[in-house]
Coordinates of C-alpha atoms in Angstrom, one line a residue:
Chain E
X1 CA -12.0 -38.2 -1.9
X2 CA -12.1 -35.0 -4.3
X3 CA -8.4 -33.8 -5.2
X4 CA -8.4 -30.2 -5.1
X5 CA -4.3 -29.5 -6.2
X6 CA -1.7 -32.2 -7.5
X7 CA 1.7 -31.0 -7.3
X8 CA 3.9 -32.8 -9.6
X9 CA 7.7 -32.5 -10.0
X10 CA 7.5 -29.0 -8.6
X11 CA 11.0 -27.3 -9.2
X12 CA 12.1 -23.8 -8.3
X13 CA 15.6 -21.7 -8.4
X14 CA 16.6 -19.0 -7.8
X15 CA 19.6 -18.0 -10.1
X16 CA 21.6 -21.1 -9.7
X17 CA 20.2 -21.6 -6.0
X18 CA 17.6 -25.0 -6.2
X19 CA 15.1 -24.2 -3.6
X20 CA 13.0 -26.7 -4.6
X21 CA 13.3 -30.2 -6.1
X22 CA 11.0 -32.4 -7.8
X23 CA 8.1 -32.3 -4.8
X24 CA 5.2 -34.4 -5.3
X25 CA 2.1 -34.8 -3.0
X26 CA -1.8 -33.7 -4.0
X27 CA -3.9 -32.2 -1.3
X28 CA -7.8 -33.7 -1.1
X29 CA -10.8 -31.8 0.3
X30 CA -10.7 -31.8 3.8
X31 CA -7.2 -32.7 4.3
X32 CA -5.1 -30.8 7.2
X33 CA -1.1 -31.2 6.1
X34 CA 1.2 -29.5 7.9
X35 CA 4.6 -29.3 6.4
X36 CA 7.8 -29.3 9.0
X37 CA 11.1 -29.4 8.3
X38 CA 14.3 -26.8 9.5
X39 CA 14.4 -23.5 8.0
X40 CA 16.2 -23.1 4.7
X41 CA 14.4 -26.6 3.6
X42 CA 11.7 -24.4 0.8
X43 CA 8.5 -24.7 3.5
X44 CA 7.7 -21.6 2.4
X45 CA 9.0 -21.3 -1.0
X46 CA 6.5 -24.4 -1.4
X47 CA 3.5 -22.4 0.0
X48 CA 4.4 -19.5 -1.9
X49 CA 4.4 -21.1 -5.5
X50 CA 1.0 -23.0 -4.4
X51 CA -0.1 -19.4 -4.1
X52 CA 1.8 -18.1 -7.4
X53 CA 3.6 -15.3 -5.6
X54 CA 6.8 -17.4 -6.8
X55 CA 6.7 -18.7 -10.2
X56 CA 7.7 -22.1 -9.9
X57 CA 10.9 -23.0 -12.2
X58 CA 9.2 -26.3 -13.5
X59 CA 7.0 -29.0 -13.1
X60 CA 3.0 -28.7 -12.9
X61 CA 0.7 -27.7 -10.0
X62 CA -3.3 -29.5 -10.8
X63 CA -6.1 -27.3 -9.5
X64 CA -8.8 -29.6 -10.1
X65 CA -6.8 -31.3 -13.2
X66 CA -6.0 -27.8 -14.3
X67 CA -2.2 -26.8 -14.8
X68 CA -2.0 -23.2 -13.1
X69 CA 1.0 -22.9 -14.7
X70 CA 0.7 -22.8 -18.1
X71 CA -1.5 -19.4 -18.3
X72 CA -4.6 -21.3 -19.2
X73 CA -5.9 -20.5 -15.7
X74 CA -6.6 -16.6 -14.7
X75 CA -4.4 -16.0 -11.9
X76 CA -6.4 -13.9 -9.7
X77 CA -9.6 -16.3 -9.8
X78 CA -7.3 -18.7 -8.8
X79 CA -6.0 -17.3 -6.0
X80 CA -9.8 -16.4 -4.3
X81 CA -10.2 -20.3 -4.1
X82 CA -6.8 -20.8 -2.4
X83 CA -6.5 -17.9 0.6
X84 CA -3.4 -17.3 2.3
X85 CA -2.3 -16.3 5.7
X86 CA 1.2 -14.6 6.3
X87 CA 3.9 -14.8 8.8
X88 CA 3.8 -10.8 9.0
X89 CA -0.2 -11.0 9.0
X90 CA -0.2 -8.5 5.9
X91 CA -3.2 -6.7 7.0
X92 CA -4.0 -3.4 4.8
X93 CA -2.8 -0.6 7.1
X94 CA -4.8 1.9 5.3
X95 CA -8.4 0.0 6.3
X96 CA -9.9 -1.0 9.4
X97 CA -10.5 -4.4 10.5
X98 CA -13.7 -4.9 8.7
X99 CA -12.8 -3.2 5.8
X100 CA -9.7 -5.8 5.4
X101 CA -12.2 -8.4 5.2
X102 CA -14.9 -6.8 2.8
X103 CA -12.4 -4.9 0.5
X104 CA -11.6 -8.2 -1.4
X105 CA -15.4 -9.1 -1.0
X106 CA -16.6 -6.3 -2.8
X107 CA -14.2 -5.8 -4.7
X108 CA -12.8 -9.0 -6.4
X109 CA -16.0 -11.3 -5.7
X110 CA -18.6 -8.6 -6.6
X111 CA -20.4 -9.0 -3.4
X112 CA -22.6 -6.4 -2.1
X113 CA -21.6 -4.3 0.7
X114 CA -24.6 -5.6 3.2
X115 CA -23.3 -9.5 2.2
X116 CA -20.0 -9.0 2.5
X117 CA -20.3 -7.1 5.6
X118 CA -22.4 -9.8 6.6
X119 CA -19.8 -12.4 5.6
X120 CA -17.0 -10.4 7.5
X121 CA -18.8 -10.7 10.7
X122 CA -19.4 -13.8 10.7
X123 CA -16.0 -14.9 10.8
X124 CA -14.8 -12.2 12.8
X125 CA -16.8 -13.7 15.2
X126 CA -15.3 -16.8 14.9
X127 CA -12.1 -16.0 15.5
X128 CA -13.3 -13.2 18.3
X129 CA -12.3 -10.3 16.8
X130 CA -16.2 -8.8 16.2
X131 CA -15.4 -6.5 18.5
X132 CA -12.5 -4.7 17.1
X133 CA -14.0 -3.9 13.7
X134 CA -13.5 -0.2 13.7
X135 CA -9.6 -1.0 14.9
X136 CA -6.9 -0.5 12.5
X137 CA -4.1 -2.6 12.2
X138 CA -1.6 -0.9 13.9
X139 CA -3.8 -0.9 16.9
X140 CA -4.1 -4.4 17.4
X141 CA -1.8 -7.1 18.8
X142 CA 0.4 -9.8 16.9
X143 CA -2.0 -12.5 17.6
X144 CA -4.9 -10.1 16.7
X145 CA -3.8 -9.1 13.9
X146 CA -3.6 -12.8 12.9
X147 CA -7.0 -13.8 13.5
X148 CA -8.1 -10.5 11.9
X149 CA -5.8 -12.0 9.0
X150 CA -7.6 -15.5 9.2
X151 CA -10.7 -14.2 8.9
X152 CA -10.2 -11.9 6.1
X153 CA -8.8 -15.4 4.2
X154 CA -11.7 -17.5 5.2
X155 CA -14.0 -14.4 3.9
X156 CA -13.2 -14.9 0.5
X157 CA -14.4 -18.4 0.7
X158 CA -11.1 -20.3 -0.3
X159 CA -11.2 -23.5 -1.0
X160 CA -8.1 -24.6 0.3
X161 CA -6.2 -21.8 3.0
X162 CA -2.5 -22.1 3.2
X163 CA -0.7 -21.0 6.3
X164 CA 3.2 -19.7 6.1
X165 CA 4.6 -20.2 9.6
X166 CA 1.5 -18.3 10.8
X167 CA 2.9 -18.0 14.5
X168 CA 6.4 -17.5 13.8
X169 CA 5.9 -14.0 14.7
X170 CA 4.0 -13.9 18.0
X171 CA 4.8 -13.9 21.4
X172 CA 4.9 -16.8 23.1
X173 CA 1.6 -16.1 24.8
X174 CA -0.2 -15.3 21.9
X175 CA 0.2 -18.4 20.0
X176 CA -2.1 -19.9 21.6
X177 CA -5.0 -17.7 20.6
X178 CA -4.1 -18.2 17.5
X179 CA -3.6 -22.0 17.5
X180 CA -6.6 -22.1 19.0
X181 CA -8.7 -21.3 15.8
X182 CA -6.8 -22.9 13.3
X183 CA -7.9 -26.1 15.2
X184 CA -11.6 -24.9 15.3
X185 CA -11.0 -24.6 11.5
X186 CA -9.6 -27.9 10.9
X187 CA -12.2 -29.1 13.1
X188 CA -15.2 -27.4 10.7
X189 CA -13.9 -29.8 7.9
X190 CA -11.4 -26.8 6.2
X191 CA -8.6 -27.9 3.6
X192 CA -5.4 -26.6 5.0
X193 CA -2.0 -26.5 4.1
X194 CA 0.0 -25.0 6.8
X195 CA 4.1 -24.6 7.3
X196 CA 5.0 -24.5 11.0
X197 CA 7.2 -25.3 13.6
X198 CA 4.4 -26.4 16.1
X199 CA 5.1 -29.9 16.4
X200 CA 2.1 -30.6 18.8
X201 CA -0.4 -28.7 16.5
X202 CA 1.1 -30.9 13.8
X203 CA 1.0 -34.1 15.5
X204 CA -2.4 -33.2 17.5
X205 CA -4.4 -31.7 14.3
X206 CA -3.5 -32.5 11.2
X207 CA -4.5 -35.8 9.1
X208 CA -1.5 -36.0 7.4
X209 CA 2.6 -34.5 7.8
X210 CA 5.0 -33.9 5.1
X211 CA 8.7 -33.3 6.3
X212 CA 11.3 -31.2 4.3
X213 CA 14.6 -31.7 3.6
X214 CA 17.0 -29.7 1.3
X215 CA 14.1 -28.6 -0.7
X216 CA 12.9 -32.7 -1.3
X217 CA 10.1 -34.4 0.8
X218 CA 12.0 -36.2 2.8
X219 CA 8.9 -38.0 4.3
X220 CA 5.1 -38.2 4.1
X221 CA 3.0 -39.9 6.3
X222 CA 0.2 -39.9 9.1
X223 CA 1.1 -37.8 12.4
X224 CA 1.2 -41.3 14.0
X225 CA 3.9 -42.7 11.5
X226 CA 6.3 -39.4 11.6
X227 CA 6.6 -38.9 14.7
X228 CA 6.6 -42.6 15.9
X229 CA 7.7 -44.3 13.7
X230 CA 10.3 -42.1 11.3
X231 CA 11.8 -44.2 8.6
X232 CA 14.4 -41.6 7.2
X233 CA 17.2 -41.1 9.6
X234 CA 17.0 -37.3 9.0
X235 CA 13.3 -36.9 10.2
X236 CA 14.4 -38.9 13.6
X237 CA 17.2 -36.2 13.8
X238 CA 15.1 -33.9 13.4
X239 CA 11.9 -34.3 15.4
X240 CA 14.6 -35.7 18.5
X241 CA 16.1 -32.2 18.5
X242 CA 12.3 -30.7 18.4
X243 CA 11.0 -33.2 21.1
X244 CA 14.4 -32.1 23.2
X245 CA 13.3 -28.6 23.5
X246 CA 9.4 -29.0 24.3
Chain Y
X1 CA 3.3 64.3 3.9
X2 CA 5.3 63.1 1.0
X3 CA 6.8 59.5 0.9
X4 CA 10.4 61.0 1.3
X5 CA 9.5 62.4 4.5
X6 CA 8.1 59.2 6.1
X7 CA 10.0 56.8 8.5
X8 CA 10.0 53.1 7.7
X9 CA 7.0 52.3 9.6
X10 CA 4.8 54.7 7.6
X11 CA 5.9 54.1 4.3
X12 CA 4.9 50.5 5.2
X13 CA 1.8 51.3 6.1
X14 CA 1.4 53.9 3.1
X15 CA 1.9 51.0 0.8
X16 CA -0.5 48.7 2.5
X17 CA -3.0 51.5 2.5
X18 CA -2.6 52.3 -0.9
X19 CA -2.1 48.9 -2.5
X20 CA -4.0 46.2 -0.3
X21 CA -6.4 45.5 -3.4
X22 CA -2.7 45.1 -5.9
X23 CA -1.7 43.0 -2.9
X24 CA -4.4 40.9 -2.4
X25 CA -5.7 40.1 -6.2
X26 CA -1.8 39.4 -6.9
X27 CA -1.7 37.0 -3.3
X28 CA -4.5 35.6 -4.7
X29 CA -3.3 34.3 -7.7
X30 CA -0.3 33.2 -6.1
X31 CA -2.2 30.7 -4.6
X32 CA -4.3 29.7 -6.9
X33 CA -1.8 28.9 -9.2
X34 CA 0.6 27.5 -6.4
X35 CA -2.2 25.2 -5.4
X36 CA -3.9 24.1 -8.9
X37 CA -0.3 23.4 -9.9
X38 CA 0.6 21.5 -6.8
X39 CA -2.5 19.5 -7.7
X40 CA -2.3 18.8 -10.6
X41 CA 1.6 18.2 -10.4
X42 CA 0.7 15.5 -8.1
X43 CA -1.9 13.7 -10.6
X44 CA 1.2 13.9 -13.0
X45 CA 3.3 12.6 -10.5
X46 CA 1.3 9.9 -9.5
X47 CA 0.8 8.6 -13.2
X48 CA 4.4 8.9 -13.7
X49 CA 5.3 7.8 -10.4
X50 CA 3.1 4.3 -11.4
X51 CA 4.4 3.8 -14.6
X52 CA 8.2 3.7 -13.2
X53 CA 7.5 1.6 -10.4
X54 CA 5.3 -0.9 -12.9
X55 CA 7.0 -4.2 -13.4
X56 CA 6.1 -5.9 -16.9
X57 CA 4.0 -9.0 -16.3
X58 CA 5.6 -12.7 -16.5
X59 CA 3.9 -13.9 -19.5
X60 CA 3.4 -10.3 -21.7
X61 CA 5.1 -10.3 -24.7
X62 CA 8.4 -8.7 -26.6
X63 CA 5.9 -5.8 -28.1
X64 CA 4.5 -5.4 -24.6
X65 CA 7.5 -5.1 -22.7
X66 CA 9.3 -3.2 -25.3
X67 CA 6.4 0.0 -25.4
X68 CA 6.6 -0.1 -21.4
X69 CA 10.5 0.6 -21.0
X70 CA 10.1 3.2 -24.1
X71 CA 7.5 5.1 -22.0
X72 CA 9.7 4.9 -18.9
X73 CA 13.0 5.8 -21.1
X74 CA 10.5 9.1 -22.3
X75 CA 9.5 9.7 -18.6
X76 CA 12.5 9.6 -17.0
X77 CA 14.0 12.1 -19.7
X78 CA 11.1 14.7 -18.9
X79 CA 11.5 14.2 -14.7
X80 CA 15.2 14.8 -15.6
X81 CA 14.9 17.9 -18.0
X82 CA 12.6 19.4 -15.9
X83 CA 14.3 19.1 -12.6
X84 CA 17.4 19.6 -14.3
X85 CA 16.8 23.0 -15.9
X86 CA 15.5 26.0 -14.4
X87 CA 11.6 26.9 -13.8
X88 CA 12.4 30.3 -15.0
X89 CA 14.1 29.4 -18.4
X90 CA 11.3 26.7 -18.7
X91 CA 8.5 29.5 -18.7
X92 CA 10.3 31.8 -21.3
X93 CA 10.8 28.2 -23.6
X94 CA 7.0 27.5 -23.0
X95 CA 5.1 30.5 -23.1
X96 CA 7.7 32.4 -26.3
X97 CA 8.0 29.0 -27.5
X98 CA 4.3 28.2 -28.0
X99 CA 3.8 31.7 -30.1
X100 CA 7.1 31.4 -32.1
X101 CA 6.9 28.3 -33.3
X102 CA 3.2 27.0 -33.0
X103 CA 1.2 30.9 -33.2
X104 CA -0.3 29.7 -30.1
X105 CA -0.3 32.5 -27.5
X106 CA -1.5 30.8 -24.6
X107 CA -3.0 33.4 -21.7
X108 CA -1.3 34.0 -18.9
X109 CA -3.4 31.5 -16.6
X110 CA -3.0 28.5 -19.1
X111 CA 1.1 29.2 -19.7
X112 CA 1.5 29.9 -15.7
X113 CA -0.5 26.9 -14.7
X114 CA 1.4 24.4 -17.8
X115 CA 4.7 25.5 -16.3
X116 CA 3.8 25.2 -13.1
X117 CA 2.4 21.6 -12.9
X118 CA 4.6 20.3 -15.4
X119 CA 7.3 21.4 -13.1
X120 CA 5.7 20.3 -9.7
X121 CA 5.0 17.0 -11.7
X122 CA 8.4 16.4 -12.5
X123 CA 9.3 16.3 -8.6
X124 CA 6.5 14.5 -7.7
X125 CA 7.2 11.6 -9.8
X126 CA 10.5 10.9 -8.0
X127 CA 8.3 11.6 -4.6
X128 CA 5.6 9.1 -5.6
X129 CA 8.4 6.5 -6.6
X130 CA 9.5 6.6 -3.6
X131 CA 6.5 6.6 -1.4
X132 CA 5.4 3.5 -3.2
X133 CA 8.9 1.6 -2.9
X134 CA 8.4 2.8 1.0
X135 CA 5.5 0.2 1.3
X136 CA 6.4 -3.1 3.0
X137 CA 6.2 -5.8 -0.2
X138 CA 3.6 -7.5 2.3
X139 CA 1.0 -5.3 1.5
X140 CA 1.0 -6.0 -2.1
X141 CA 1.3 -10.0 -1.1
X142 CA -1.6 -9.4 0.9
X143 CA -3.7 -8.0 -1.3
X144 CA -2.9 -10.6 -4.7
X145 CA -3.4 -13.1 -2.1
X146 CA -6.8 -12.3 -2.2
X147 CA -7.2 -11.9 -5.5
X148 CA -6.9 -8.5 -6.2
X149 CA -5.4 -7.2 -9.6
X150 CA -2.3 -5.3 -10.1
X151 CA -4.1 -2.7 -10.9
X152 CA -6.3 -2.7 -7.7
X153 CA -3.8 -3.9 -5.5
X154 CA -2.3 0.1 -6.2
X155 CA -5.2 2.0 -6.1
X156 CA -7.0 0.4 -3.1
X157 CA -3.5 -0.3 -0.9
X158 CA -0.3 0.9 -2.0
X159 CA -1.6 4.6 -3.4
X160 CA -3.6 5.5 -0.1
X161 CA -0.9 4.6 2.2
X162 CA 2.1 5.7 -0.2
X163 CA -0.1 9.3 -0.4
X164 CA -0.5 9.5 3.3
X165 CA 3.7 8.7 3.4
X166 CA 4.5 11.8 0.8
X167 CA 2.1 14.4 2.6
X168 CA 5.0 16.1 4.3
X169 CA 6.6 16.1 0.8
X170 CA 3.9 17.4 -1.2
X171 CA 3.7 20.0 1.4
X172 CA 6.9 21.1 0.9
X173 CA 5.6 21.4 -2.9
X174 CA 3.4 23.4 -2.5
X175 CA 5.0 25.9 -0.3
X176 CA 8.1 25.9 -3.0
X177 CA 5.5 26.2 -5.5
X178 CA 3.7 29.7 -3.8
X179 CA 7.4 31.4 -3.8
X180 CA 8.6 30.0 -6.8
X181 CA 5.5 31.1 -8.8
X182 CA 7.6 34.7 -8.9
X183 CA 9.6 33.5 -11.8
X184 CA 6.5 33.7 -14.0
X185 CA 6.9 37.0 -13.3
X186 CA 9.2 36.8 -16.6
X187 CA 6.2 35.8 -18.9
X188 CA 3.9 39.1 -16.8
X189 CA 1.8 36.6 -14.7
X190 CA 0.3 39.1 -12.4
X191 CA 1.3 37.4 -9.0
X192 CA 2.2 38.8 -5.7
X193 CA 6.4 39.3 -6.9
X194 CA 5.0 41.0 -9.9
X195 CA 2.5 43.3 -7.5
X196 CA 5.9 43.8 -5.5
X197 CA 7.9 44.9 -8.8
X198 CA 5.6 47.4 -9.5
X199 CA 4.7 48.9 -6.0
X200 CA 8.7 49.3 -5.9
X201 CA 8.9 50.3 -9.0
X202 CA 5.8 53.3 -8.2
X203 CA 7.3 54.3 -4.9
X204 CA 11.0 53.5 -5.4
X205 CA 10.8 52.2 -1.7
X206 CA 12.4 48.6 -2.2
X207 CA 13.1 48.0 1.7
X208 CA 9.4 48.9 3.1
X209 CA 7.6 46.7 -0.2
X210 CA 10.0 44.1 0.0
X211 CA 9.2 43.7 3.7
X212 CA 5.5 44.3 3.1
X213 CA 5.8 41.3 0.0
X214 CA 7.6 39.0 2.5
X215 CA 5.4 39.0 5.3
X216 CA 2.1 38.5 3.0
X217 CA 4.6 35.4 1.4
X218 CA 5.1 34.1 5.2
X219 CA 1.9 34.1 6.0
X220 CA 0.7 32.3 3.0
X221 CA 3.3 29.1 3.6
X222 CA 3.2 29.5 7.3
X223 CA -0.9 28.9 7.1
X224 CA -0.5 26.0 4.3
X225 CA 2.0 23.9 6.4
X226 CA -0.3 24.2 9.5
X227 CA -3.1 23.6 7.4
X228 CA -1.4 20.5 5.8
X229 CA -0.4 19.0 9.4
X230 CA -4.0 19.2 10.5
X231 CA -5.1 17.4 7.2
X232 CA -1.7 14.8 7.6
X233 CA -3.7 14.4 11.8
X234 CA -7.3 13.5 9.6
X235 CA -5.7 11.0 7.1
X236 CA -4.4 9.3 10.0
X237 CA -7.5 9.0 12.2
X238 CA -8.1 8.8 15.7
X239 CA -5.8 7.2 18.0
X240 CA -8.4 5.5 19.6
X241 CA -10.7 3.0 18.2
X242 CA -14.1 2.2 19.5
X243 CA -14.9 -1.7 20.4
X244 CA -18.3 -3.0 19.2
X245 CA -20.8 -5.6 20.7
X246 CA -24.2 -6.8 19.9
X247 CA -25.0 -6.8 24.0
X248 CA -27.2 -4.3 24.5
X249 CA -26.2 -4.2 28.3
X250 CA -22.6 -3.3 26.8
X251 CA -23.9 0.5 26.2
X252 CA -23.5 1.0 29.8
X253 CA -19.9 0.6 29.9
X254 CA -19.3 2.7 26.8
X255 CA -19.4 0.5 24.3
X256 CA -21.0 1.1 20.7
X257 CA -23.4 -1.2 19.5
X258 CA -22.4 -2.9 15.3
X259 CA -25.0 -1.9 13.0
X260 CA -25.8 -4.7 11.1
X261 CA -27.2 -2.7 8.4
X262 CA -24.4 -0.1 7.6
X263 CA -21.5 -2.4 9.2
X264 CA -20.5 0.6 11.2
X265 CA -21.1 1.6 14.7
X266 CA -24.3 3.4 15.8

């Protein structure tokens, strides 16, 4: 299967703080990995040097054999091929919805207007927000704004999409929604890397589970083998106080 | 009747009779220097205002990061010297300065608006700082997430929304700008206190053209700030937002139809 990024030895600090320590796992094409653990464990952190809004403090992130950290690659190519969706959405305030997913179109990628309109719409439609293109953000609801936020990603084409605890922020009722299409994404046969607290989207969808630990991966496996068969004591304490709850 | 025999009320009306076309040509240039200067203050402010807030990039170099924090050391002297000293003195250094030492004698329009803007700019820098540090960090994560480079990340998503956070600010620019444009009385701009300086100085009826001066002053800040609040209601757009469909049988129920050509609504 084709390796789109290698993480290898990953370390980041901040000050004397170790966030992160010596991660290792590689994400193919196709792959769905969603990454538990408790807060505090460098989830995001993770995520977030994937995406180079942290600089990592060591170790080497492959992009198709490529090390993204040693300046050979340009940074904002880079990041077109690996999209990103926030916890706070992070939709432009200033545009409407269908200029937040053509303003990197026409902008960064050079599309035309007509393609990238084109483009937008499509996956508006996917995620049922077509209708609400002449909305602006502030106008829209949490889980709106999310799909809105999905789509825009998925308009750039990315590669690989990574989700930060994208429904950490929503009402209870509008998880769901957005749940919803992530699954019809993983479905289509999209590479995703997404942090989250949903244990049954992560034992339901993805093809493989990574749980954190103190900033270490504690454990890797299939869906199947975390949550049935744990081997590290910590990700049985763990999932037994999630399955508790639900 | 002579002006010694006339109440209040008439000399008023005496003065505007006599002196609406003084009045008016110096009102005019009032505002067109208090609103050039405000705009151009606010170019300055926003290249300023970007520079400060600009954070040297991870893997420039020693040279590179060295030339950026002299260029803020330089700009941050001339937003303090110029807010720190004032407007008044700063047109006498200018305009005298210019002919003394260079043998430049810059006109009164170039000197008035140099002063002027320089000044505005000075204050706008620290307002534009400020609008830009007001913008949730998620917006600029947002937009490198996609790709987008520093450089576009500001002008396509922090600027707009930072401008439409300082519009109450630069309004209050530009109505400190149309009074304080009387201080270039000093350097004999011809401007609405000067117009009032000589009317006065004609009549020697202080109280009825100082009344006359103030009210034409009142009405030119009092229409700018209403003007600017209807401008401020534009930038942010309607409150409501129309819902497109491709269903045709939609249109009924008030819905607009997406053009797929334009990517807007019919």
């Amino acid at each position: 299967m084709e390796e789109i990024l290698k993480i290898e030895h990953l370390e980041k600090s901040f000050g004397s703080n170790e966030v992160l320590r010596d991660i290792d796992f590689s994400v193919n094409k196709g792959d769905v990995i969603s990454i538990i653990g408790s807060s505090g464990s460098g989830k995001s952190t993770l995520l977030r040097c994937i995406n180079m809004l942290e600089e990592a403090s060591g170790g080497r992130i492959l992009y198709h054999g490529q090390n993204i950290l040693d300046g050979s690659v340009d940074e904002d190519q880079y990041r077109t091929k690996v999209g990103m969706v926030f916890q706070s959405f992070n939709l432009f305030n200033n545009f409407n919805v269908l200029k937040n997913c053509t303003v990197g179109q026409t902008h960064v990628l050079k599309r035309s207007k007509e393609e990238a309109n084109a483009n937008a719409m499509e996956f508006l439609k996917k995620v049922g927000m077509d209708q609400y293109i002449n909305a602006k953000p502030r106008q829209l609801s949490g889980g709106q704004k999310q799909r809105v936020a999905i789509a825009r990603a998925l308009a750039m084409s990315p590669e690989v999409l990574l989700f930060d605890e994208p429904t950490s922020a929503l009402d209870p009722e509008m998880v769901g929604e957005v749940l919803d299409v992530m699954k019809d994404l993983a479905k289509s046969g999209m590479t995703m890397l997404v942090v989250t607290h949903e244990m049954a989207f992560a034992r339901d969808i993805s093809t493989r589970v990574v749980f954190m630990a103190d900033g270490k991966i504690e454990e890797e496996g299939s869906p199947q083998q975390i949550f049935h068969n744990p081997v590290s004591e910590r990700t049985k304490d763990f999932l037994s106080r999630f399955m508790e709850n639900s | 009747m002579t002006i010694s025999e006339m109440n209040f009320f008439q000399r008023m009306i005496y003065i505007v009779q006599e002196y609406a076309p003084s009045l008016a040509k110096g009102a005019a240039t009032t505002m067109a220097i208090a609103i050039i200067c405000t705009l151009l203050g606010c170019v300055i402010g926003f290249a300023v205002g970007l520079v400060q807030t600009a954070e040297p990039h991870k893997k420039s170099g020693i040279v590179k990061r060295g030339i950026l924090k002299a260029v803020k050391l330089i700009l941050t002297a001339y937003v303090e010297i110029f807010r720190g000293t004032p407007m008044m003195l700063q047109a006498a250094f200018i305009y005298y300065g210019t002919a003394q030492v260079f043998g430049i004698n810059l006109g009164m329009w170039s000197a008035a608006i140099i002063i002027v803007s320089i000044n505005t700019g000075a204050y706008m820098a620290e307002t534009v700082r400020g609008g830009i540090l007001s913008i949730d960090p998620g917006q600029r994560e947002g937009a490198r997430a996609i790709g987008m480079s520093h450089f576009q990340t500001m002008m396509l998503v922090i600027l707009p929304q930072s401008l439409r956070n300082i519009m109450p600010q630069i309004g209050n620019n530009l109505i400190i700008n149309i009074k304080d444009t009387c201080v270039l009385s000093i350097i004999g701009t011809v401007e609405l206190f000067f117009t009032f300086r000589s009317i006065s100085g004609a009549l020697y009826t202080y109280f009825e053209a100082a009344t006359v001066t103030m009210i034409i002053y009142f009405i030119l800040t009092f229409a700018c700030s209403r003007l600017l609040r209807w401008i401020e209601g534009r930038m942010d757009g309607p409150a409501n937002f129309d819902l497109a469909t491709g269903d045709t049988l939609a249109f009924t129920s008030g819905l607009t139809r997406y053009n797929e050509k334009t990517g807007g609504t019919f």
